[in-house]
Coordinates of C-alpha atoms in Angstrom, one line a residue:
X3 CA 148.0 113.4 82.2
X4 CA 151.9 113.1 80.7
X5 CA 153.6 109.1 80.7
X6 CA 156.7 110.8 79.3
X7 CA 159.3 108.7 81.3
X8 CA 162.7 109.8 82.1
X9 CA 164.6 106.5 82.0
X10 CA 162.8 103.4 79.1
X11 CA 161.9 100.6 80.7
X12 CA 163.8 98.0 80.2
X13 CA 162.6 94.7 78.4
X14 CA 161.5 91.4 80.6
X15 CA 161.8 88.2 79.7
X16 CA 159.1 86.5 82.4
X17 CA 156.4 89.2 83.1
X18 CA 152.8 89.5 85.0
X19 CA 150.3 91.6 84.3
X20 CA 148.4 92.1 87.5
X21 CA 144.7 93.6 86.5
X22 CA 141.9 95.3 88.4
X23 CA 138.4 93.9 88.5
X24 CA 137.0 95.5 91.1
X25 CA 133.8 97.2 91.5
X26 CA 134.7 100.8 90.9
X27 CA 136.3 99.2 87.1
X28 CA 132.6 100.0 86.2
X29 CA 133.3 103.9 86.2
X30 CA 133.4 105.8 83.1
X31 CA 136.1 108.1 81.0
X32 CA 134.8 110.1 78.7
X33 CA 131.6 108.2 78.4
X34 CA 133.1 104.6 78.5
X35 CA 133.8 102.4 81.2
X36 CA 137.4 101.6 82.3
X37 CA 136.5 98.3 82.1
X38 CA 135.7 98.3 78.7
X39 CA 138.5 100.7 77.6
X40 CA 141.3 98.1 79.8
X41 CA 139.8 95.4 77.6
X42 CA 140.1 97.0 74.1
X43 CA 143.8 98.6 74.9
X44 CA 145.1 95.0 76.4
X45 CA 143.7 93.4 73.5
X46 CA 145.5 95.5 70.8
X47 CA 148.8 96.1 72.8
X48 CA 148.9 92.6 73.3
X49 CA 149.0 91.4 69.6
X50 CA 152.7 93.0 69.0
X51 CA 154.3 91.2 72.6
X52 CA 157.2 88.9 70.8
X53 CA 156.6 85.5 70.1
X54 CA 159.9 84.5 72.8
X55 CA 158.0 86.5 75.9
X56 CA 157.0 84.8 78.8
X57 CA 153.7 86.6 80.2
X58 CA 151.3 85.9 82.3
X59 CA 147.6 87.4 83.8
X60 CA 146.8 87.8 87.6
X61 CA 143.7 89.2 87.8
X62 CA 141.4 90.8 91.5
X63 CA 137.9 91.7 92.6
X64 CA 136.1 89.3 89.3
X65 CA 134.6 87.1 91.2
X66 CA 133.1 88.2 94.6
X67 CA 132.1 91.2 96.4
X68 CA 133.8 92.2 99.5
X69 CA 136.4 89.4 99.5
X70 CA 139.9 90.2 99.9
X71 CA 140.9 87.0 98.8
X72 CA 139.4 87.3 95.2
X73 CA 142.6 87.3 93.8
X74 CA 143.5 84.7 90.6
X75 CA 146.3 83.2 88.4
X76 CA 144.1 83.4 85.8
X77 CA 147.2 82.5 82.8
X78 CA 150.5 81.1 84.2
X79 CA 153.6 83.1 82.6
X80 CA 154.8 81.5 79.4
X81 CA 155.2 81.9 75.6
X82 CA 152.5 82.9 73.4
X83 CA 149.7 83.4 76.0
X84 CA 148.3 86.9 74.4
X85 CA 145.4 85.3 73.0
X86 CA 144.5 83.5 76.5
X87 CA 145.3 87.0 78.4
X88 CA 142.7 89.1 75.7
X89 CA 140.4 86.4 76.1
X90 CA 140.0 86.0 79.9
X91 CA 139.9 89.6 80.0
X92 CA 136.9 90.2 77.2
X93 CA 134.8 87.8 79.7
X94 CA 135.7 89.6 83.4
X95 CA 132.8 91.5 85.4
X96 CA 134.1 93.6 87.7
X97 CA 132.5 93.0 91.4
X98 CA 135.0 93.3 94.7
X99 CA 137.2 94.8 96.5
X100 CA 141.4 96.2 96.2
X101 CA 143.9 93.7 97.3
X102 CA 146.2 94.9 95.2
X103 CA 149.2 94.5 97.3
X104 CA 148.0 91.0 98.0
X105 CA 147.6 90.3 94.0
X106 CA 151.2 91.7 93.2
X107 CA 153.0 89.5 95.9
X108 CA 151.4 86.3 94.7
X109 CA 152.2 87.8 91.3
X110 CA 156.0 87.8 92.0
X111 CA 155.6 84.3 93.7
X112 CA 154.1 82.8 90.4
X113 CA 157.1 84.4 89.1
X114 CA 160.2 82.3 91.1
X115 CA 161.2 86.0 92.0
X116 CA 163.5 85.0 94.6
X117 CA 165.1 82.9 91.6
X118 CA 165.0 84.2 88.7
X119 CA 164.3 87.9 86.8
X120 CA 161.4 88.7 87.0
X121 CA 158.5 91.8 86.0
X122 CA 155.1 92.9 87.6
X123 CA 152.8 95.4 85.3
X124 CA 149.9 96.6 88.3
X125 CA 146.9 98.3 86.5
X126 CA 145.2 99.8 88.9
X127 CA 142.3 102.6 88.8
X128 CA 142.1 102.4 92.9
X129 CA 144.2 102.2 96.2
X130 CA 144.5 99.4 98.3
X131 CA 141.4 98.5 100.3
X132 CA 142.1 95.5 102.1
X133 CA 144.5 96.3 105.0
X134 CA 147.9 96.0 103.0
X135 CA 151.1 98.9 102.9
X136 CA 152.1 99.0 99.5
X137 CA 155.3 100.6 100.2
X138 CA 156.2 98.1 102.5
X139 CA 155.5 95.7 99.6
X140 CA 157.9 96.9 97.6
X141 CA 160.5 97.0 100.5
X142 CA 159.8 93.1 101.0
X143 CA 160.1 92.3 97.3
X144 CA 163.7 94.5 96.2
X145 CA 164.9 92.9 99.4
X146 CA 164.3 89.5 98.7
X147 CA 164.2 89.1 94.6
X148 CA 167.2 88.1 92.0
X149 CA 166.3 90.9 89.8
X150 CA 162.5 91.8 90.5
X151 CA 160.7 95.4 89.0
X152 CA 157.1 96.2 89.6
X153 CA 155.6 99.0 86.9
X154 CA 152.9 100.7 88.4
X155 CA 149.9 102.5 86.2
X156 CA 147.4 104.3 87.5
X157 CA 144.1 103.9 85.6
X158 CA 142.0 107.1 86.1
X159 CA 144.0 107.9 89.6
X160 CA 144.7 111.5 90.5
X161 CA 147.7 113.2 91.4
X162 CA 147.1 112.4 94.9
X163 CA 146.2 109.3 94.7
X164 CA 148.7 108.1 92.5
X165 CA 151.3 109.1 94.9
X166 CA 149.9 106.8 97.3
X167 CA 151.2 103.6 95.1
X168 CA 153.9 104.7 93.2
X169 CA 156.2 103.8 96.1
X170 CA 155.5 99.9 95.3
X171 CA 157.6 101.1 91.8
X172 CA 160.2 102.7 93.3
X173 CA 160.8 100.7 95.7
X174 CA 161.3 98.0 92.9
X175 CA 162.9 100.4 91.0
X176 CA 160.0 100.2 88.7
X177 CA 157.6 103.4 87.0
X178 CA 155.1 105.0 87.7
X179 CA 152.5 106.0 85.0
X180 CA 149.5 107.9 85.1
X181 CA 146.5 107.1 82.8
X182 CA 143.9 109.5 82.3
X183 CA 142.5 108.3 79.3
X184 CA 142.8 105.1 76.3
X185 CA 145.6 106.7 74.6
X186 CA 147.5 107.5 78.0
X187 CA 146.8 103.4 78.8
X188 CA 147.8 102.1 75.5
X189 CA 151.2 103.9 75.4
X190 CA 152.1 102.8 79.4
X191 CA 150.9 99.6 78.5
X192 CA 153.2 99.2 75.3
X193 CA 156.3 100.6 77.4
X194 CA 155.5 97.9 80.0
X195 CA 154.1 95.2 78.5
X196 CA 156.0 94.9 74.6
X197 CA 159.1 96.8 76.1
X198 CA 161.3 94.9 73.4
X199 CA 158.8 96.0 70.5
X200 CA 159.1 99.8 71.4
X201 CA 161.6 101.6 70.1
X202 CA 164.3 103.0 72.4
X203 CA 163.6 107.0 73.0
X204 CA 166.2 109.2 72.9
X205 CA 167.6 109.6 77.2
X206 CA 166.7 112.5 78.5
X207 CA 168.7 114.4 81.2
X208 CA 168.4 112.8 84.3
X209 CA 166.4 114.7 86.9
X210 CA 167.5 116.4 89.8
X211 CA 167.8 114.8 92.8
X212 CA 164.0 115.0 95.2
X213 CA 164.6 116.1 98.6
X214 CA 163.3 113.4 101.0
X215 CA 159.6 114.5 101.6
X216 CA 158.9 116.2 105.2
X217 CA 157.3 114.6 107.9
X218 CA 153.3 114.6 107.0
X219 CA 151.2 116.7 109.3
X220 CA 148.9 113.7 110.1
X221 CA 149.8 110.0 109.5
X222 CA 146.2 109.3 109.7
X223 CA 143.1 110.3 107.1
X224 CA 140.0 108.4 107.3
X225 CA 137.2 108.9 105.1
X226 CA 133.9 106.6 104.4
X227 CA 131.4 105.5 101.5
X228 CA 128.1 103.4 101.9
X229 CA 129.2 101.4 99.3
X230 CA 132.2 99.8 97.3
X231 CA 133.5 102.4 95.3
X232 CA 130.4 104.6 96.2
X233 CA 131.3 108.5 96.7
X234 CA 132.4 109.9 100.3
X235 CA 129.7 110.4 102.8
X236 CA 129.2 113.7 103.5
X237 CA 128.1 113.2 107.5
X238 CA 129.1 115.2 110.3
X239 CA 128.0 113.0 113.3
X240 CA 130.5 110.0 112.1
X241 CA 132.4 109.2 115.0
X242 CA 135.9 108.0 114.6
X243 CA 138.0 106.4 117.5
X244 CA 141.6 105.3 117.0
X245 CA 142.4 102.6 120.0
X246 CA 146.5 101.5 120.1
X247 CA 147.3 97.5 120.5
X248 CA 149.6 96.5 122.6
X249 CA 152.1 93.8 121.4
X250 CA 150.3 90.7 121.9
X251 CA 147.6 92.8 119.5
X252 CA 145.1 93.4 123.0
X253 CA 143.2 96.7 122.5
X254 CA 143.5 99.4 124.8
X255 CA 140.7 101.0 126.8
X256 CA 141.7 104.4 126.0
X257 CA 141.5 106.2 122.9
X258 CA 145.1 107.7 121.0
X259 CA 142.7 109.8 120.1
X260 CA 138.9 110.4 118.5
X261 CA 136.8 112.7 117.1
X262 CA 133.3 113.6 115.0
X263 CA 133.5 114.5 111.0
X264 CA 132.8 113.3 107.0
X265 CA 136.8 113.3 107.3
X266 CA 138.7 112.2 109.8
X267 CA 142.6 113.5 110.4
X268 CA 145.0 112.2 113.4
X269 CA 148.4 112.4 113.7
X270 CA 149.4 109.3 116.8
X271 CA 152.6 107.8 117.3
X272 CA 153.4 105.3 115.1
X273 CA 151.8 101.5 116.3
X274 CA 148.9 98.8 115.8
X275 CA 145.7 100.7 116.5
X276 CA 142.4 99.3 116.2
X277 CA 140.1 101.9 114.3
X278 CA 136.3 101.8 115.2
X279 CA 134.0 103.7 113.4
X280 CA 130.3 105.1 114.0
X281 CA 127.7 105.9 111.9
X282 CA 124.3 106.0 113.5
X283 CA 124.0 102.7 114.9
X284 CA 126.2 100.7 112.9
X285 CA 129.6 100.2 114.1
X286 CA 132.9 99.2 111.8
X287 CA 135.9 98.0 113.5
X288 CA 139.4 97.1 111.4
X289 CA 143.2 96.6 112.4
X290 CA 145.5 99.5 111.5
X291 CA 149.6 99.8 110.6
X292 CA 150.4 104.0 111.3
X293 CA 154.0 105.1 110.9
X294 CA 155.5 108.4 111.2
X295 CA 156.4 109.2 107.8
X296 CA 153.6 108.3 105.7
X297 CA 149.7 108.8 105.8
X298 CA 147.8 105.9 106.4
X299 CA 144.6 107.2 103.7
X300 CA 141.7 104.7 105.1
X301 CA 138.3 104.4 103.1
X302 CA 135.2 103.0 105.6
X303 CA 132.8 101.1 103.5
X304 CA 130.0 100.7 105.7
X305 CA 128.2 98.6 103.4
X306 CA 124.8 99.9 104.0
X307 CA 121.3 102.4 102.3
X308 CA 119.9 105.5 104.1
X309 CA 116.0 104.6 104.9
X310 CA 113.7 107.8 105.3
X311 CA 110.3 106.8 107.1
X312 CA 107.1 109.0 107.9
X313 CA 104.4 107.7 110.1
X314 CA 100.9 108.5 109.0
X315 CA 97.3 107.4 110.0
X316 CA 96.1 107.3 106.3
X317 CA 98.4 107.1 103.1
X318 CA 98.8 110.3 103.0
X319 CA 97.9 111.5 105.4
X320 CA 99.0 113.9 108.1
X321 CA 102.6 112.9 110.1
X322 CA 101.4 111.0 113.4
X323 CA 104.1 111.7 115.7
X324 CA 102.6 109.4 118.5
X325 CA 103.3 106.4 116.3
X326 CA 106.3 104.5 117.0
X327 CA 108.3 103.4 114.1
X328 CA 110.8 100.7 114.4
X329 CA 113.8 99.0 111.6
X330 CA 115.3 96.0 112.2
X331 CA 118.0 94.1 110.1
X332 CA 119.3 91.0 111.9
X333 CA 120.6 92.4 115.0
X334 CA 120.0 95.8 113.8
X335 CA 117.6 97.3 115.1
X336 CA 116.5 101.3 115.4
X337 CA 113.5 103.1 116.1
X338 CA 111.8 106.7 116.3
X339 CA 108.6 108.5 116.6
X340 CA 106.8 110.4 113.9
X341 CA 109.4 110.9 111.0
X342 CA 113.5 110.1 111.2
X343 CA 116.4 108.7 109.4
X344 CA 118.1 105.8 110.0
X345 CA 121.4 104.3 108.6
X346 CA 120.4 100.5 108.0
X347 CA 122.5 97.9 106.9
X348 CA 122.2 96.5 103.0
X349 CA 119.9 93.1 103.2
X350 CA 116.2 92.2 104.2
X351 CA 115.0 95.5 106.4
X352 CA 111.9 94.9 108.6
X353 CA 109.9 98.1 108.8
X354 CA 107.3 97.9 112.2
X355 CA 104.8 101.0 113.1
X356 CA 102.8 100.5 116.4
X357 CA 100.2 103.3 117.6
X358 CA 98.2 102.1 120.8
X359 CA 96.9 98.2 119.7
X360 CA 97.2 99.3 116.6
X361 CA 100.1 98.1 114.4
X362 CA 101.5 97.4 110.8
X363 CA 104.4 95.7 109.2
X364 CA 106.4 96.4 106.2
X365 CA 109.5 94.6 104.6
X366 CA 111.9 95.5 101.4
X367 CA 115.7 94.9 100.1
X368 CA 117.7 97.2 100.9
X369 CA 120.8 97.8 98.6
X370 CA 124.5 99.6 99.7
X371 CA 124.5 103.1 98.7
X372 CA 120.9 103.3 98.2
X373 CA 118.2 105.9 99.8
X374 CA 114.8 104.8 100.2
X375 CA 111.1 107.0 101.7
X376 CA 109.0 104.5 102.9
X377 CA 105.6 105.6 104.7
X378 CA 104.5 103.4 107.8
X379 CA 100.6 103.7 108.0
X380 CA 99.0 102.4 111.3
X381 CA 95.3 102.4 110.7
X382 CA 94.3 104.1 114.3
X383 CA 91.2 106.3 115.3
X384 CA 90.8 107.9 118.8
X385 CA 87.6 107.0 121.0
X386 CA 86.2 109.8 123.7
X387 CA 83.7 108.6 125.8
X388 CA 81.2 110.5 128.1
X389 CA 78.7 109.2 130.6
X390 CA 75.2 110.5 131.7
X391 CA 73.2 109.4 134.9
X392 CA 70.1 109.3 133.4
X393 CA 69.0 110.3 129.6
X394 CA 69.2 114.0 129.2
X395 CA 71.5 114.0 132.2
X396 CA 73.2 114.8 134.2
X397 CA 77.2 114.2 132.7
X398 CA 79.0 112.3 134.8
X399 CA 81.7 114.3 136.3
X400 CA 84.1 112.8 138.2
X401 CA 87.2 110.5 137.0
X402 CA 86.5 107.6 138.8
X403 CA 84.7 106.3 136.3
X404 CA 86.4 103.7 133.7
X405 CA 85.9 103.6 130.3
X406 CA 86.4 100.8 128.1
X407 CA 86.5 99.7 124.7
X408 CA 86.2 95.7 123.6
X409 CA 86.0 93.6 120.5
X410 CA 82.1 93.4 119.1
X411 CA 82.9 89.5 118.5
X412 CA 82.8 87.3 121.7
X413 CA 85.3 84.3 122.4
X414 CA 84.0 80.9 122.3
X415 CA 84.0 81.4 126.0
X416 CA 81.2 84.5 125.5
X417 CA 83.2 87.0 126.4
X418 CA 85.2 90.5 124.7
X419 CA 88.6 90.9 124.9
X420 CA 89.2 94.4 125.9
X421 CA 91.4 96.8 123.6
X422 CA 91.6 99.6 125.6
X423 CA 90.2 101.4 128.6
X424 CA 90.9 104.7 130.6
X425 CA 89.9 106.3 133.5
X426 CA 87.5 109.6 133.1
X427 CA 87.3 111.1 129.4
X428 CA 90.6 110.3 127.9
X429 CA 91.3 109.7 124.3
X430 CA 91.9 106.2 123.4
X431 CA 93.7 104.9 120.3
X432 CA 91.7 101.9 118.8
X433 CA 92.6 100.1 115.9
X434 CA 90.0 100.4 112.5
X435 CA 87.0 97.9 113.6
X436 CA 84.0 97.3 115.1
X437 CA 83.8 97.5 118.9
X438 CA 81.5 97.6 122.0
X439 CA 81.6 100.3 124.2
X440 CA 81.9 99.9 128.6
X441 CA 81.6 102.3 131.5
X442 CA 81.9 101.0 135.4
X443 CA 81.6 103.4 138.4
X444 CA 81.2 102.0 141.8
X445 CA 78.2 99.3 141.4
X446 CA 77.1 100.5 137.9
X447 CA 78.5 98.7 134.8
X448 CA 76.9 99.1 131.2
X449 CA 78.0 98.0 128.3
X450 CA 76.6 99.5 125.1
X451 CA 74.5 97.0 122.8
X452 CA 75.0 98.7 119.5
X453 CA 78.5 98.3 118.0
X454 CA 80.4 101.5 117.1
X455 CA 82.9 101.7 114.2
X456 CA 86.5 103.6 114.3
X457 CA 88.3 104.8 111.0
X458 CA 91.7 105.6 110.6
X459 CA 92.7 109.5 111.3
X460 CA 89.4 110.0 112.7
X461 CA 87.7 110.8 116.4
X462 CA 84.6 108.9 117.5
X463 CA 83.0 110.8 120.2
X464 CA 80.4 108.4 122.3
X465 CA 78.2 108.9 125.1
X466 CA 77.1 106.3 127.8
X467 CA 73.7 106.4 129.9
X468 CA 74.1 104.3 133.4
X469 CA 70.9 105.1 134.5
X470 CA 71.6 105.6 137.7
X471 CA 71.6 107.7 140.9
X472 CA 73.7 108.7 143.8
X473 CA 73.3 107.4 147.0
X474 CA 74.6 109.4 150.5
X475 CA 74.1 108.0 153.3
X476 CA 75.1 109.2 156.9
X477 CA 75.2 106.8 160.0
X478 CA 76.9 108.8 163.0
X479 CA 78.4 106.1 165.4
X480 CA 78.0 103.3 163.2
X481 CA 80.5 100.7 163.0
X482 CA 79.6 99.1 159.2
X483 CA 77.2 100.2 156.5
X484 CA 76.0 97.5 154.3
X485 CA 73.9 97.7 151.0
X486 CA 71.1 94.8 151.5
X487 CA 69.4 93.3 148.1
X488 CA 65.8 91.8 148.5
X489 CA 65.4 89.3 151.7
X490 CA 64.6 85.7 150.9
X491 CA 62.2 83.6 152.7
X492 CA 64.2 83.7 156.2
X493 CA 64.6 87.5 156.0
X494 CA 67.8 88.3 154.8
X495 CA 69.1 89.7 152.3
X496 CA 72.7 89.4 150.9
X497 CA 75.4 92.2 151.1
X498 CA 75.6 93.8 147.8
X499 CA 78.3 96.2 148.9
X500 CA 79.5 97.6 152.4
X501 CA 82.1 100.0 154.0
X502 CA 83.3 100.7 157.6
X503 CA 82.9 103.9 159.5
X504 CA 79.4 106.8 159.6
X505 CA 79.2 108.2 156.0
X506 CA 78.9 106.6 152.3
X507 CA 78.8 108.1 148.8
X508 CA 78.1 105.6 145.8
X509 CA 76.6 105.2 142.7
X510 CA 73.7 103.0 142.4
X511 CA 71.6 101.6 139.4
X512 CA 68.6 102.7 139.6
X513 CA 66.6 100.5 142.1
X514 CA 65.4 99.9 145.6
X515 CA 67.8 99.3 148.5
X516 CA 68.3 98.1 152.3
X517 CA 70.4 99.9 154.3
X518 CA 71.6 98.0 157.0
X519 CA 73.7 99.5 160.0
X520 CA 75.8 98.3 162.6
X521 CA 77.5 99.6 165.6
X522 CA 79.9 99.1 168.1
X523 CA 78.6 97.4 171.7
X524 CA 75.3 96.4 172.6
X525 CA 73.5 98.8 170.6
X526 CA 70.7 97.3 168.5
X527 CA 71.2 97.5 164.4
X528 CA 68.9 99.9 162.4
X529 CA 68.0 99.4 158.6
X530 CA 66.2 101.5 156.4
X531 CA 65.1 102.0 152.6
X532 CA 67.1 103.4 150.0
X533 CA 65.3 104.2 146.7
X534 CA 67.5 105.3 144.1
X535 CA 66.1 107.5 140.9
X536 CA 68.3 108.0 137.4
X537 CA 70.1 110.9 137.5
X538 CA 68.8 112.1 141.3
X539 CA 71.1 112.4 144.3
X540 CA 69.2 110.5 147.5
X541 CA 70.2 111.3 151.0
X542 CA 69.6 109.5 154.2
X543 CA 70.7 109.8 157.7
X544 CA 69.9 106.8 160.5
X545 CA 70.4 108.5 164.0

């Protein structure tokens, strides 16, 4: 990169030097950071500024991150202040954001530039990040200044870039210099900052005269980064939405216009728009200026990490897609099954995983521009259970039969909480522990007395003897069927269970039984006796 300049600057008698401290200071050219290369050039060009100069240091992005207030008079503008200036710049530590047309307006106002002559030197090695027009900066400042110049060098900027602030020179009627390296800085720096110590070059032809550019095919570019400074994001599902304000700054319901992309392009009339951008689940909103001459060139700094997450039974085991994964940061909150990846804001990132009862928790710090793997194991097992009528059979068949499965501790009440339980011989997830196992058909219920014990990633298969029979009895013309347990000393004996109408099918533990019948009018009640083997089917009819 060339500083050749056409015209020399000319000497200043009160000068700032506006310097940038912000997080992407921390990059490297040719091995070294610019930070540290800013620091060594300022503190040799600074020991031939004249004795009779008046210069000061503003300096941005040193003490916070994110804050585009961050901006500070760090040496007020007077004679011999190069040792101060070298001094508070050997201590800075780059952190924040780009205000720098914020930095150079308070510059000029430390400067009495509406009173007196006055210089700005801008180092810079980025572009604006914090909502400002530099052009119309410059525009404010030549309109309203005695005698007022802002020098512009771009630390490390490309071509491109550097085009997007050298109008805040030439508005000014300033320069623009590139810097591409230590030597490029040092000698923009000395033509700026000692103007009165460099010699006077010999004038070169003056150039000839730039057409007025042409009308830009888009006046809007938007592009994003995860982090301050961080490199674009390369995502195609972004969703960008550009909303125009009305002039009491409301935001319209309808879109100037929107699209999906890593980049962005819109060309809208010029206007206040509101620009909302999408990435996964988060959600940036910020207030635009667009005209129709320039390119509004907006960076999206979502301020978040990319968490990748794989559900598993067993570290390392295989992927369980039935578990449910869910991340939650503040009022963040995502979720998936099996495997995914989530764009999560930086901070404290709860990491849930639920499979059945069966659950597990996970948290971490997640950092801006960082990618993380994190495995989310749910300790589950699956329980099949299978019922016989009697030892050796018969398998119960049908799927009115419930299954459960219930903690092998009792409550201080003497009962088991139940974890799970399904109807016929579906697979249940249980959590890793010991558990009893229940079955309950009709008037049978057995509950298993040894314990059974479920691992993670593995099936236990049990089987469950009710030890019992079927019962069928056929009434024609009755009104009720009742089942009758043993009479007591006045000859009854309590309902155990009953139904209306001539037929009943049940299942019965194995036992002895009354069957009492009913029927409509004056006809007399019959009963008979019902004995009921494991594993047999009895059948009786009362005529």
């Amino acid at each position: 990169m060339t500083l050749a300049l056409a015209v020399p600057v000319a000497a200043q008698e009160r000068a700032m030097i506006v310097l940038d401290a912000s997080g992407s200071m921390w990059g490297q050219i040719d091995g070294k950071t610019k930070i540290e290369i800013a620091r060594e050039t300022l503190g040799d060009v600074l020991k031939a500024v004249p004795a009779d100069e008046e210069l000061g240091l503003m300096v941005y992005g040193h003490r916070r991150k994110g804050d585009c207030k961050d901006i500070e008079l760090a040496v007020p503008a007077s004679k011999g202040t190069a040792g101060k200036i070298a001094a508070f710049a050997n201590q800075i530590s780059p952190k924040g954001k780009t205000p720098l047309s914020a930095a150079v307006k308070q510059a000029a106002q430390a400067l009495r530039f509406t009173e007196d002559k006055a210089t700005v030197i801008l180092v810079t090695d980025g572009l604006e990040t914090c909502e400002m027009d530099p052009c119309a900066l410059g525009r404010e400042l030549e309109k309203a200044g005695v005698n007022f110049t802002t020098h512009v060098v771009g630390f490390g900027l490309s071509k491109e870039e550097g085009a997007k602030v050298a109008c805040l020179a030439k508005e000014t009627g300033g320069e623009y210099m590139q810097a591409g390296s230590a030597a490029a800085l040092s000698e923009a720096l000395a033509k700026t900052v000692v103007a009165k110590a460099a010699p006077e070059p010999e004038p070169e032809p003056e150039p000839a005269p730039v057409p007025e550019p042409a009308k830009p095919e888009f006046n809007f570019i938007g592009t994003a980064s995860l982090s301050e400074g961080g490199p674009a994001l390369d995502e195609k599902g972004m969703r960008w939405e550009l909303r125009p304000m009305d002039a009491a700054g409301k935001v319209q319901k309808k879109s100037a216009a929107s699209g999906y992309g890593a980049q962005y392009e819109a060309s809208v009339p010029a206007g206040q728009y509101e620009l909302q951008t999408r990435l996964g689940k988060i959600i940036i909103t910020r207030k635009l200026t667009l005209s129709d001459d320039e390119t509004n060139m907006t960076n999206v700094v979502f301020n978040a990490g990319i968490v990748d997450v794989t559900a598993r039974r067993t570290p390392g085991g295989e992927v369980e897609k039935k578990i449910r994964v869910g991340v939650e940061n503040g009022a963040f909150k995502a979720g998936t099954y099996g495997t995914g990846q989530f764009y999560v804001p930086a901070g404290k990132v709860m990491l849930d995983g639920r499979l059945g009862k069966a659950t597990s928790s996970q948290s971490f710090d997640l950092t801006a521009g960082e990618r993380v793997q994190k495995d989310v194991i749910v300790g589950s097992g699956v329980v099949v259970v299978t019922a016989l009528y009697a030892e050796g059979g018969p398998e119960v068949e049908t799927k009115s039969i419930r299954y459960s499965v219930q903690e092998n501790k009792k409550n201080l009440q003497g009962k088991r909480k139940e974890i799970a339980g399904t109807y016929g011989s579906s697979p249940m997830e249980i959590p890793v522990g010991e558990y009893v196992v229940g079955a309950r058909l009709d008037k049978v219920t057995v509950l298993m007395s040894q314990p059974i014990e479920v691992k993670a990633g593995e099936r236990t298969d049990v089987q469950v003897v009710l030890d019992a029979g079927v019962g069928a009895i056929t009434a024609p013309g009755a009104r009720r069927i009742s089942l009758l347990g043993k009479k007591n000393l006045q000859g009854k004996g309590k309902e155990i269970a009953g139904t209306y109408g001539g037929e009943w099918t049940l299942t019965l533990p194995v036992g002895e039984y009354l069957v009492h019948v009913t029927y409509e009018g004056d006809r007399a009640p019959q009963e008979t006796v019902m004995k009921i083997a494991a594993g047999e089917r009895t059948e009786i009819t009362l005529e």
